[in-house]
Amino acid sequence: MRLLEERILKDGTVLEGDILKVDSFLNHQLDFSLLKKLGERLYEIYGDKGVTKILTIEASGIAVACGAAEYFNVPIVFAKKAGHKNIGDDLYTAEVFSYTKGKSSVITVSKKYISKDDVILIVDDFLANGQAVLGLKKIIDEAGATLAGVGIAIEKGFQKGGKELRDAGISVSSMAVIDSMSEGKIVFGESV
Ligand code: 5GP
């Protein structure tokens, strides 16, 4: 999506460790008009798949999920990170290694909110090594639900997640794919 690529070029900052900072529109301050456009594009791609729920991971995925829910008109479920004691003990769990924090955490979803009848679209802000998406997929598999696809705002194509997920037969649609990045230079690949 040209619009997102232009915004990344205008407002993104490349940090050490291959991290792109997009705090001004995606990860701290939110541009909801842009998020809705990403959601609209996801609906063009997955709108006919019978999606019943959007699944994401707190915190930054929630904003992207809200943009998508505008169009899909289905509930958003967000996986919680460890430390939440108030969602009961009937939980699906998965271990996820965080790329930005450099450590693992356990994510949880209450069994109340995902069932075998659900058709689920996973949504997240970034795709790097694919750990977050794989953790969410494990929860979907445990619930016996169906994965419709994965919608990502920014995929770092030079990291392995996108290739591994696609090689596993999962439909992954990224609104912007970064082929390479260094301070002052971001090169985009093909995106949806
Ligand atoms: P993965 O699980 O695919 O390795 O990494 C994706 C997760 O790590 C996303 O949920 C996102 O929050 C975070 N992440 C990975 N790379 C970046 C990055 O370059 N910038 C930001 N802001 N977050 C990232």
Coordinates of C-alpha atoms and ligand atoms in Angstrom, one line a residue:
M1 CA 0.0 0.0 0.0
R2 CA 1.6 3.2 -1.2
L3 CA -0.1 5.2 1.5
L4 CA 1.6 3.2 4.3
E5 CA 5.0 3.1 2.5
E6 CA 4.9 6.9 2.1
R7 CA 4.0 7.3 5.8
I8 CA 6.9 5.0 6.8
L9 CA 9.3 7.1 4.7
K10 CA 8.0 10.3 6.2
D11 CA 7.7 9.4 9.8
G12 CA 9.6 6.1 10.4
T13 CA 13.0 5.9 12.1
V14 CA 15.4 2.9 11.8
L15 CA 16.8 2.0 15.1
E16 CA 19.7 -0.4 16.0
G17 CA 18.9 -4.1 15.9
D18 CA 16.7 -3.8 12.8
I19 CA 13.9 -2.1 14.6
L20 CA 11.6 0.3 12.8
K21 CA 10.1 3.0 15.0
V22 CA 6.7 4.1 13.9
D23 CA 5.5 5.7 17.2
S24 CA 3.9 8.7 15.6
F25 CA 1.2 6.7 13.8
L26 CA 1.1 3.0 14.7
N27 CA 2.7 2.2 18.0
H28 CA 2.1 5.1 20.4
Q29 CA 0.2 7.9 18.8
L30 CA -2.4 6.3 16.4
D31 CA -3.6 7.6 13.0
F32 CA -7.0 6.0 13.0
S33 CA -7.8 7.2 9.5
L34 CA -4.7 5.3 8.2
L35 CA -5.6 2.3 10.3
K36 CA -9.1 2.2 8.8
K37 CA -7.5 2.2 5.3
L38 CA -5.4 -0.8 6.2
G39 CA -8.5 -2.5 7.5
E40 CA -10.4 -1.7 4.3
R41 CA -7.7 -3.3 2.3
L42 CA -7.7 -6.4 4.5
Y43 CA -11.5 -6.6 4.0
E44 CA -11.0 -6.5 0.2
I45 CA -8.7 -9.5 0.6
Y46 CA -10.4 -11.6 3.3
G47 CA -14.0 -10.2 3.3
D48 CA -15.4 -13.2 1.6
K49 CA -13.8 -15.8 3.9
G50 CA -16.5 -15.9 6.5
V51 CA -14.4 -14.4 9.2
T52 CA -16.1 -14.5 12.6
K53 CA -13.3 -13.0 14.8
I54 CA -10.2 -11.0 14.5
L55 CA -7.4 -12.2 16.8
T56 CA -4.4 -10.1 17.7
I57 CA -1.9 -9.6 20.6
E58 CA -1.6 -6.8 23.0
A59 CA -0.7 -4.0 22.8
S60 CA 0.1 -2.7 19.4
G61 CA -1.9 -5.2 17.4
I62 CA -5.1 -3.9 18.9
A63 CA -5.0 -0.7 16.9
V64 CA -4.6 -2.5 13.6
A65 CA -7.4 -4.9 14.6
C66 CA -9.7 -2.0 15.4
G67 CA -9.2 -0.6 11.9
A68 CA -10.1 -4.0 10.4
A69 CA -13.1 -4.5 12.7
E70 CA -14.6 -1.4 11.2
Y71 CA -15.1 -3.4 8.0
F72 CA -15.4 -7.0 9.1
N73 CA -17.9 -6.1 11.8
V74 CA -16.8 -8.9 14.1
P75 CA -15.4 -9.0 17.6
I76 CA -11.7 -8.5 18.2
V77 CA -10.0 -10.9 20.7
F78 CA -6.6 -9.9 21.9
A79 CA -4.2 -12.3 23.5
K80 CA -3.0 -11.1 26.8
K81 CA 0.6 -11.2 27.9
A82 CA 1.7 -12.9 31.1
G83 CA 0.7 -11.3 34.4
H84 CA -3.0 -11.0 33.9
K85 CA -4.8 -12.8 36.7
N86 CA -8.3 -11.7 36.0
I87 CA -9.3 -13.7 32.9
G88 CA -9.9 -17.0 34.7
D89 CA -8.0 -20.2 34.4
D90 CA -9.8 -21.8 31.4
L91 CA -7.2 -20.5 29.0
Y92 CA -5.4 -21.2 25.8
T93 CA -1.7 -20.4 26.1
A94 CA 1.3 -20.1 23.9
E95 CA 4.9 -19.1 24.5
V96 CA 6.1 -16.2 22.3
F97 CA 9.6 -14.9 22.0
S98 CA 9.4 -11.1 21.6
Y99 CA 11.7 -9.7 19.0
T100 CA 11.7 -6.2 20.4
K101 CA 12.0 -7.2 24.1
G102 CA 14.4 -10.1 23.5
K103 CA 12.6 -12.4 25.9
S104 CA 9.8 -15.0 25.9
S105 CA 6.4 -14.5 27.4
V106 CA 3.3 -16.6 27.7
I107 CA 0.2 -15.2 25.9
T108 CA -3.2 -16.3 26.9
V109 CA -6.8 -16.2 25.5
S110 CA -9.8 -17.2 27.5
K111 CA -11.5 -20.3 26.1
K112 CA -14.8 -18.3 26.3
Y113 CA -13.8 -16.2 23.3
I114 CA -12.6 -18.7 20.7
S115 CA -14.4 -21.9 19.7
K116 CA -14.1 -24.5 17.0
D117 CA -16.8 -22.8 14.9
D118 CA -14.7 -19.6 14.6
V119 CA -13.0 -18.5 11.3
I120 CA -10.2 -16.2 12.4
L121 CA -8.2 -13.5 10.8
I122 CA -4.9 -12.8 12.7
V123 CA -3.8 -9.2 12.6
D124 CA -0.6 -7.6 13.9
D125 CA 1.4 -4.4 13.5
F126 CA 4.7 -6.0 12.5
L127 CA 5.9 -9.4 11.2
A128 CA 9.6 -10.1 11.9
N129 CA 10.5 -13.7 12.8
G130 CA 6.9 -14.8 13.0
Q131 CA 6.8 -15.7 16.7
A132 CA 3.7 -13.7 17.6
V133 CA 1.7 -15.1 14.6
L134 CA 2.8 -18.6 15.4
G135 CA 1.8 -18.2 19.0
L136 CA -1.7 -17.0 17.9
K137 CA -1.9 -19.8 15.4
K138 CA -1.1 -22.4 18.1
I139 CA -4.1 -21.0 20.1
I140 CA -6.4 -21.2 17.0
D141 CA -5.2 -24.8 16.4
E142 CA -5.8 -25.7 20.1
A143 CA -9.3 -24.3 19.9
G144 CA -10.0 -26.3 16.7
A145 CA -10.9 -23.0 14.9
T146 CA -10.1 -22.1 11.3
L147 CA -7.4 -19.7 10.3
A148 CA -8.6 -17.5 7.4
G149 CA -5.3 -15.6 7.0
V150 CA -2.9 -13.2 8.5
G151 CA -3.0 -9.4 7.9
I152 CA 0.1 -7.4 8.8
A153 CA 0.7 -3.7 8.7
I154 CA 4.5 -3.8 8.2
E155 CA 6.4 -7.0 7.3
K156 CA 10.2 -6.9 7.6
G157 CA 10.8 -9.1 4.5
F158 CA 14.5 -9.5 5.4
Q159 CA 13.5 -11.5 8.5
K160 CA 12.3 -15.0 8.2
G161 CA 8.7 -14.9 9.5
G162 CA 6.9 -14.1 6.3
K163 CA 8.6 -16.8 4.3
E164 CA 8.2 -19.5 6.9
L165 CA 4.5 -18.8 7.3
R166 CA 3.9 -18.7 3.5
D167 CA 5.9 -21.9 3.1
A168 CA 3.6 -23.5 5.7
G169 CA 0.7 -22.7 3.4
I170 CA -0.7 -19.7 5.4
S171 CA -2.1 -16.7 3.6
V172 CA -0.1 -13.7 4.7
S173 CA -1.0 -10.2 3.4
S174 CA 1.2 -7.3 4.4
M175 CA 0.4 -3.7 3.7
A176 CA 4.0 -2.8 3.4
V177 CA 7.0 -5.1 3.0
I178 CA 10.5 -3.8 3.8
D179 CA 13.2 -5.5 1.8
S180 CA 16.0 -3.7 3.5
M181 CA 16.5 -0.8 5.9
S182 CA 19.3 1.3 7.2
E183 CA 19.5 4.8 8.7
G184 CA 18.0 7.1 6.0
K185 CA 17.2 4.4 3.5
I186 CA 14.2 2.1 3.5
V187 CA 13.6 -0.2 0.4
F188 CA 10.2 -1.7 -0.1
G189 CA 9.3 -5.0 -1.8
E190 CA 6.0 -6.1 -3.2
S191 CA 3.0 -5.7 -0.9
V192 CA -0.8 -6.0 -1.2
Ligands
5GP1 P1 7.8 -11.5 15.4 O1 7.0 -12.2 16.4 O2 7.2 -11.7 14.0 O3 9.3 -11.9 15.5 O4 7.8 -10.0 15.7 C1 6.5 -9.3 15.6 C2 6.2 -8.6 16.9 O5 7.4 -7.9 17.4 C3 5.1 -7.5 16.7 O6 4.0 -7.9 17.5 C4 5.8 -6.2 17.0 O7 5.1 -5.7 18.2 C5 7.2 -6.5 17.4 N1 8.1 -6.0 16.3 C6 9.0 -6.7 15.6 N2 9.8 -6.0 14.8 C7 9.4 -4.7 15.1 C8 9.9 -3.4 14.6 O8 10.8 -3.3 13.8 N3 9.3 -2.3 15.1 C9 8.3 -2.4 16.1 N4 7.8 -1.2 16.5 N5 7.9 -3.5 16.6 C10 8.4 -4.7 16.1

